[in-house]
Short mmCIF file of C-alpha atoms and ligand atoms in Angstrom, two decimals:
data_model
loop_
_atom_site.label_atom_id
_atom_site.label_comp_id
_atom_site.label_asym_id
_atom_site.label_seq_id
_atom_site.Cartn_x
_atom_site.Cartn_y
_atom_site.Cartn_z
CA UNK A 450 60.73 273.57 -65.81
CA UNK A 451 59.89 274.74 -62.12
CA UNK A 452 56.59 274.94 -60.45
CA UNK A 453 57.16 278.87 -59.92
CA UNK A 454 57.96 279.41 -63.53
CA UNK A 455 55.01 277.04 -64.99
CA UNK A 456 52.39 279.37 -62.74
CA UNK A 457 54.40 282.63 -64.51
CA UNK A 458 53.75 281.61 -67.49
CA UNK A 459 50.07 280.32 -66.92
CA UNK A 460 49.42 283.25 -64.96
CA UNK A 461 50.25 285.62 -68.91
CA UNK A 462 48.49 283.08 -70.91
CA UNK A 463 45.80 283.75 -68.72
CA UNK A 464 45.31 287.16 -69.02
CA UNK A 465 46.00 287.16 -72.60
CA UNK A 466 43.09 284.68 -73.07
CA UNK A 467 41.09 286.75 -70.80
CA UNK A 468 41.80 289.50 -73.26
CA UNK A 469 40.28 287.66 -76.40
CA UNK A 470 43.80 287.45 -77.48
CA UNK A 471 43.71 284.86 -80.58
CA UNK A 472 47.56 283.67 -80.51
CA UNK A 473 46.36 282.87 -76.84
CA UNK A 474 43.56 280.68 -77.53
CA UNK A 475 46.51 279.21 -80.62
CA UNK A 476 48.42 278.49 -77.79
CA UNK A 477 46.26 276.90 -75.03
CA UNK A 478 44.55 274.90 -77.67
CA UNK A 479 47.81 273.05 -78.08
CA UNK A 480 48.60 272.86 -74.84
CA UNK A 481 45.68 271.47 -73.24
CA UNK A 482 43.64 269.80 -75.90
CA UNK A 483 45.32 266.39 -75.16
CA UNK A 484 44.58 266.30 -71.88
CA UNK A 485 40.98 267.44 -72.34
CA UNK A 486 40.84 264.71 -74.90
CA UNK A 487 41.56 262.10 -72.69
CA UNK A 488 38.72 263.50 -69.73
CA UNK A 489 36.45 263.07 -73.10
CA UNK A 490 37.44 259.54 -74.31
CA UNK A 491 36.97 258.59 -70.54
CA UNK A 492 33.19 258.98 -70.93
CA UNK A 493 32.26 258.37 -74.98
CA UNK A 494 33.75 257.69 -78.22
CA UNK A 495 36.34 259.33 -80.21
CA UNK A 496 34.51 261.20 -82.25
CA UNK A 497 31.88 262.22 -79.87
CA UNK A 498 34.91 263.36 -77.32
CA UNK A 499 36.53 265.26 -80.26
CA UNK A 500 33.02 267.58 -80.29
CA UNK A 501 33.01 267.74 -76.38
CA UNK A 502 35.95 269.52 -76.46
CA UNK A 503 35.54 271.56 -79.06
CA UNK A 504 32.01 272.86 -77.40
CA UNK A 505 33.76 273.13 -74.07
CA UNK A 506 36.68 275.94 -76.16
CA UNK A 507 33.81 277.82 -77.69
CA UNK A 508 32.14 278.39 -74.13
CA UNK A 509 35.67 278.69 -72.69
CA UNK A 510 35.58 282.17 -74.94
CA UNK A 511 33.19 283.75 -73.15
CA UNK A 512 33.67 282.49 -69.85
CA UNK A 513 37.49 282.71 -69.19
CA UNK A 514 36.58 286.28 -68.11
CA UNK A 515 34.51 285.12 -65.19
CA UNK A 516 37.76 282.55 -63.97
CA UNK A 517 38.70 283.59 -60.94
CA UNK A 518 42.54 281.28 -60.85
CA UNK A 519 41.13 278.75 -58.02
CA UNK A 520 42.18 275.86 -59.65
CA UNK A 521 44.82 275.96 -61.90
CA UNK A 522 43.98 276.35 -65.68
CA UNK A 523 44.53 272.80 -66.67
CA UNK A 524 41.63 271.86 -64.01
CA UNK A 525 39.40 273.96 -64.81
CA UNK A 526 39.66 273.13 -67.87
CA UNK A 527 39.30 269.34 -67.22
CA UNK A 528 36.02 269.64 -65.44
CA UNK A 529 34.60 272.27 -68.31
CA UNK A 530 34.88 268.80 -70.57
CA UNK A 531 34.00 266.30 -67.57
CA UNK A 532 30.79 268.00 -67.51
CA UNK A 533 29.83 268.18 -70.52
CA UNK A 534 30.23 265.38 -70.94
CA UNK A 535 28.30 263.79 -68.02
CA UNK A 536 25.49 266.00 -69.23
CA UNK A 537 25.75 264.42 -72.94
CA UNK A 538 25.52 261.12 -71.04
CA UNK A 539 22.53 261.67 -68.33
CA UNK A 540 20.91 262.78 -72.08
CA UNK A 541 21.64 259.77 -73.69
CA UNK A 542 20.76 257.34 -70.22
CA UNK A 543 23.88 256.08 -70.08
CA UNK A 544 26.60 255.32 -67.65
CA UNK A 545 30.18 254.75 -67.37
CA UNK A 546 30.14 251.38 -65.75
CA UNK A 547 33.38 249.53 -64.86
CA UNK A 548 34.89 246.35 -63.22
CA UNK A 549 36.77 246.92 -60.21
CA UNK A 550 36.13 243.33 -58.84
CA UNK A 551 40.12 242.77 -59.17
CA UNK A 552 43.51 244.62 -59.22
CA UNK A 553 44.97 241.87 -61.40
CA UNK A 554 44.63 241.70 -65.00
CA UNK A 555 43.02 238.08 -66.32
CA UNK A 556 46.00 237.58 -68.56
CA UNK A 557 48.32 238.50 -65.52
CA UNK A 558 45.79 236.35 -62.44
CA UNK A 559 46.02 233.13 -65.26
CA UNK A 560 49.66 232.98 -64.56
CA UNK A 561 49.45 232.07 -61.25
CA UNK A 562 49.05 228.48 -59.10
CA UNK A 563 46.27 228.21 -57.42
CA UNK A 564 48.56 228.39 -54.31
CA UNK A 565 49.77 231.42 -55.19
CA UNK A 566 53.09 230.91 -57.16
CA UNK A 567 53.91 231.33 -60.12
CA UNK A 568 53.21 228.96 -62.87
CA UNK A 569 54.01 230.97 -65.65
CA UNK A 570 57.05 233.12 -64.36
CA UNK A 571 57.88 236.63 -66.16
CA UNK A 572 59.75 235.26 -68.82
CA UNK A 573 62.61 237.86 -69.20
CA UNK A 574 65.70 237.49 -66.61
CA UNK A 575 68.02 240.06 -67.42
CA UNK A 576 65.82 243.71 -67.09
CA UNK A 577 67.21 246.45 -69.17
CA UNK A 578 66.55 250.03 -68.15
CA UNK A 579 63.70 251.90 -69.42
CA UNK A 580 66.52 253.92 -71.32
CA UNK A 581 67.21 251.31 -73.69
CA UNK A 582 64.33 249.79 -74.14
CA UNK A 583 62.90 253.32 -75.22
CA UNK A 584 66.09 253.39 -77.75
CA UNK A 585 64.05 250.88 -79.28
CA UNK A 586 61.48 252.20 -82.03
CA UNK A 587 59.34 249.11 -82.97
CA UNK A 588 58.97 249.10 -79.18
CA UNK A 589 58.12 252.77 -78.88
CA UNK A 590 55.84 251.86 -81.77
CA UNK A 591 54.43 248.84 -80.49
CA UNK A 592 54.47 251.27 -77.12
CA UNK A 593 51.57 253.55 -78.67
CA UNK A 594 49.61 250.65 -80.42
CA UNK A 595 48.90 249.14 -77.05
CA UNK A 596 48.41 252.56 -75.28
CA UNK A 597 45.74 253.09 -78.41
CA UNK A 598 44.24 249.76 -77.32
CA UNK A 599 43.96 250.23 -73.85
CA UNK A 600 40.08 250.34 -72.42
CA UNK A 601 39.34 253.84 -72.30
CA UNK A 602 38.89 254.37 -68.30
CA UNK A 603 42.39 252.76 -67.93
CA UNK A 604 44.11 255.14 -70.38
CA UNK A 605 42.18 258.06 -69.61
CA UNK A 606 43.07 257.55 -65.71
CA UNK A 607 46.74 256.99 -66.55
CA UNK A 608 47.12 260.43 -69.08
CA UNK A 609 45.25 262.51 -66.08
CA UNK A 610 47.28 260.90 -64.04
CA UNK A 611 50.54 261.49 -65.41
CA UNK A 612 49.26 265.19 -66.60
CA UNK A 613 48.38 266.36 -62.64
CA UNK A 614 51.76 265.52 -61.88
CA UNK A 615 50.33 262.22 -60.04
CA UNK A 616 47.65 263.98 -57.68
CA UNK A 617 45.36 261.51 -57.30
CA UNK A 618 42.85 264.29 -55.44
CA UNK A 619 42.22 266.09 -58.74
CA UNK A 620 42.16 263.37 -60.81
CA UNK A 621 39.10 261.52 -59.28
CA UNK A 622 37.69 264.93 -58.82
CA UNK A 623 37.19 265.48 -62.45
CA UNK A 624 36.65 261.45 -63.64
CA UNK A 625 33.95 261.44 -60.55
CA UNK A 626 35.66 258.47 -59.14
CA UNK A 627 37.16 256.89 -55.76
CA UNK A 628 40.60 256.87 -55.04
CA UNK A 629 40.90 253.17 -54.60
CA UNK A 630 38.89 253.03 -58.20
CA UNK A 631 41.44 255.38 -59.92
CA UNK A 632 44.59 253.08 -58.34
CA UNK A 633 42.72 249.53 -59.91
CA UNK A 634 42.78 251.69 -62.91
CA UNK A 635 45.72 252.27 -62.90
CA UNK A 636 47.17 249.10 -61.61
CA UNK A 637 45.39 247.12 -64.87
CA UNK A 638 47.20 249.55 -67.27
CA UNK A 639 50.39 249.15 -66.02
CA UNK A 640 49.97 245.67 -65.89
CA UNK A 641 48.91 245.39 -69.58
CA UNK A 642 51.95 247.51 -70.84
CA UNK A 643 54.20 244.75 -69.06
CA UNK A 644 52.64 241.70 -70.36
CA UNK A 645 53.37 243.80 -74.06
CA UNK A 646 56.89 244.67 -73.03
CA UNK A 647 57.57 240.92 -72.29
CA UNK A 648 56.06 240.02 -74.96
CA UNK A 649 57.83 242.15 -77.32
CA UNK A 650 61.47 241.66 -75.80
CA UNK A 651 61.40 237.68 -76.33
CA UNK A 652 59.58 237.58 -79.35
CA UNK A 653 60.75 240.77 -81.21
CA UNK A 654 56.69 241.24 -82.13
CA UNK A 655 54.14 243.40 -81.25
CA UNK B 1012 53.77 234.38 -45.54
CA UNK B 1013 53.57 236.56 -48.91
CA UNK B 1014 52.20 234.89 -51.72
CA UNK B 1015 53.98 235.52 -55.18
CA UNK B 1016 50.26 236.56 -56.70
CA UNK B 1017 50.21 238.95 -53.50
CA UNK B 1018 53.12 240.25 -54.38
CA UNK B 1019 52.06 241.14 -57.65
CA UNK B 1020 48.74 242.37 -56.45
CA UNK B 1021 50.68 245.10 -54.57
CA UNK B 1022 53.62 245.43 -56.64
CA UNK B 1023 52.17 249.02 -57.87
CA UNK B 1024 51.45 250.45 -54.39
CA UNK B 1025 54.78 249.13 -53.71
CA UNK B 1026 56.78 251.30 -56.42
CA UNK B 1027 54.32 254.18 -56.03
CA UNK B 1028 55.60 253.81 -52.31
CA UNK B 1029 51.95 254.08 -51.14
CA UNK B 1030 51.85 251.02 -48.34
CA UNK B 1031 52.56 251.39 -44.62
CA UNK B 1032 56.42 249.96 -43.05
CA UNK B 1033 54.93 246.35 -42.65
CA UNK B 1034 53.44 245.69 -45.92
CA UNK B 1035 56.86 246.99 -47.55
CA UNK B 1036 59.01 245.26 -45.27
CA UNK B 1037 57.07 242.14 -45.95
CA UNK B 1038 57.59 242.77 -49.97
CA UNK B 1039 61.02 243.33 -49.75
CA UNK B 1040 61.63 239.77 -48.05
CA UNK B 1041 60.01 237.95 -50.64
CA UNK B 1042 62.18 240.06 -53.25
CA UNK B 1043 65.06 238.79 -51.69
CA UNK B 1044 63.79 235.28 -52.04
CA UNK B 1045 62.21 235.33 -55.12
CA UNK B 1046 64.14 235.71 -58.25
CA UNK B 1047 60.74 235.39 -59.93
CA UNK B 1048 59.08 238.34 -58.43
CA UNK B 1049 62.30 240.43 -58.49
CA UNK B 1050 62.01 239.87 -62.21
CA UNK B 1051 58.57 240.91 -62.36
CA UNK B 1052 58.66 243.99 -59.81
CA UNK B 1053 61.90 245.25 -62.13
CA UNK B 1054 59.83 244.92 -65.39
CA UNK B 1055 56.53 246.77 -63.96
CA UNK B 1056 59.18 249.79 -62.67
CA UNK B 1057 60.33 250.20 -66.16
CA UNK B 1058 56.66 249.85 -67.63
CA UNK B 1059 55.74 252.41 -65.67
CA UNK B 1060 58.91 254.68 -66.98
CA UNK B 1061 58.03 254.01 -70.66
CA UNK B 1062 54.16 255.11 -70.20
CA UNK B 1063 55.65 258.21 -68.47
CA UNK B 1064 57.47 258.89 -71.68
CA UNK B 1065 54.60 258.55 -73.69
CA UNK B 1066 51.67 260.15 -72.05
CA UNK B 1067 52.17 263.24 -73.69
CA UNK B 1068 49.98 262.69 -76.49
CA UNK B 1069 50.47 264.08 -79.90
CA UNK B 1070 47.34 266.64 -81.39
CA UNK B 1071 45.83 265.86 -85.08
CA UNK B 1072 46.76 269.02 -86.69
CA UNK B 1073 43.83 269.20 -88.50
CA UNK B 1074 41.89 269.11 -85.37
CA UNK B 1075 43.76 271.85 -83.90
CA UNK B 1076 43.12 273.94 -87.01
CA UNK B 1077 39.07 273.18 -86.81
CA UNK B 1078 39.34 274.31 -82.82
CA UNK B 1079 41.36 277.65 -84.26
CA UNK B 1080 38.71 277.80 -86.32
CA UNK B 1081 35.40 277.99 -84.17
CA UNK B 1082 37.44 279.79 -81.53
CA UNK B 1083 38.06 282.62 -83.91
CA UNK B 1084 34.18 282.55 -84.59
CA UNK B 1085 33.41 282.76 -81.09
CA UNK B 1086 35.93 285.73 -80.36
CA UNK B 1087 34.45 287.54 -83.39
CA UNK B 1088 30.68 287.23 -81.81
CA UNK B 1089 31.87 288.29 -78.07
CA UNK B 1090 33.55 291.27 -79.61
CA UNK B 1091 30.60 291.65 -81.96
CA UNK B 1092 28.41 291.58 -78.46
CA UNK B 1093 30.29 293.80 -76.53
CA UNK B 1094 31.78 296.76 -78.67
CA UNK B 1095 34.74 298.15 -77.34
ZN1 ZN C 1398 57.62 235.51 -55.68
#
């Protein structure tokens, strides 16, 4: 779908939800609630998140009318939840505190000399393409188990990520953090999902 | 000289094609070394294309309906509020 036709269409779901339309609010409820899930579960716990953004849709109601199209929905949005949450948080006197002190993963640093080579090579020596590895379903499987266990600042950053089309501007925008922090978060995720996929290929186990 | 742990330090600036000429010159030396790292580097690119495919995250239906729900409360007090 192109840009031009994704602002069309946000531009009618807009004014419908402006107009207290309820199919609207059907709509942008499944569009948007994963992502606002994820800005939740970046601060607090499942079930806490899970109120967040069901708090942030009931004041969305009333004040949809007063958005003015700056941002684009899905920001908007996004920060509604960050918010709220943060304020739930400075309630509570607690932070989100994280560990930035390296870009490699522990199970990932282990596997190298202290010289700097490897001592425990990737173990897999013919790559196949993402395509058939995704023809896989225990891996697909196996794919969401890990994604489930990821910490939740590293999955959080990676969803947002992925869901502003990779602009790294908004994303720290509405997670409050530094660029350099949102790559390290992003760095340790991937690197987790490779140790699983080479894991998984030579032992056929999740 | 690049270090293999270096290289995998970098390896996801490197595919997101976010370091300057030297760095990325310097990476794809060792590549051509470094059947090792080559190994890795592919593996990480096709991590990365699996997450892609899975980030869009699937909604508890049940949830949804309790967000229809309180929505439809809301809308019925705003329009309760304001009267025409
Ligand atoms: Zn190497």
């Amino acid at each position: 779908m192109s840009i031009a036709v994704q602002h069309q269409d946000e531009s009618q779901l807009l004014h419908r939800l402006q107009a207290g339309h309820a199919d609207a609010f059907h709509e942008a409820v499944r569009t948007y609630t994963p992502g606002m899930l994820a800005v939740a579960r970046y601060y607090t716990d499942p079930s806490s998140a899970e109120d967040i953004v069901q708090d942030s849709w009931v004041s969305v109601v009333d004040a949809i009318r007063q958005f003015e199209g700056r941002a684009s929905l899905k920001t908007w949005l996004h920060r509604i939840v960050a918010n709220r949450a943060k304020n739930l948080l400075r309630k509570q006197g607690r932070e989100v505190t994280m560990d930035f002190a390296d870009a490699l993963d522990p199970a990932l640093a282990a596997r190298f000399k202290p010289n700097g080579r490897w001592a425990v090579p990737p173990r897999i020596s013919t790559v196949e393409s993402a395509e058939a590895l995704l023809e896989n379903g225990a891996l697909s499987e196996c794919l969401d188990k890990h994604l489930a266990h990821l910490p939740e600042n590293q999955r959080s950053a990676l969803l947002l990520y992925e869901a502003h089309q990779r602009r790294s501007d908004e994303v720290c925008n509405i997670l409050d953090v530094s660029a350099s922090n949102l790559r390290v978060l992003l760095h340790r995720a991937r690197q987790k999902i490779f140790l699983m996929v080479e894991q998984f290929q030579e032992t056929g186990e999740c | 000289m690049l270090m293999c742990r270096e290289l995998a330090t970098k390896a996801s600036e490197y595919l997101d094609d976010r370091l300057g000429a030297g760095e990325r010159l310097s990476i794809k030396m060792h590549l051509l070394m470094c059947r090792r790292c080559r190994a890795f580097v592919g593996q990480l690119r096709n991590s990365i294309t699996l997450m892609e495919a899975h980030s869009s995250q699937r909604l508890a239906p049940a949830y949804a309906e309790r967000l229809d729900h309180e929505i439809q409360r809301a809308l019925a007090n705003a329009s309760g509020d304001n009267p025409g």
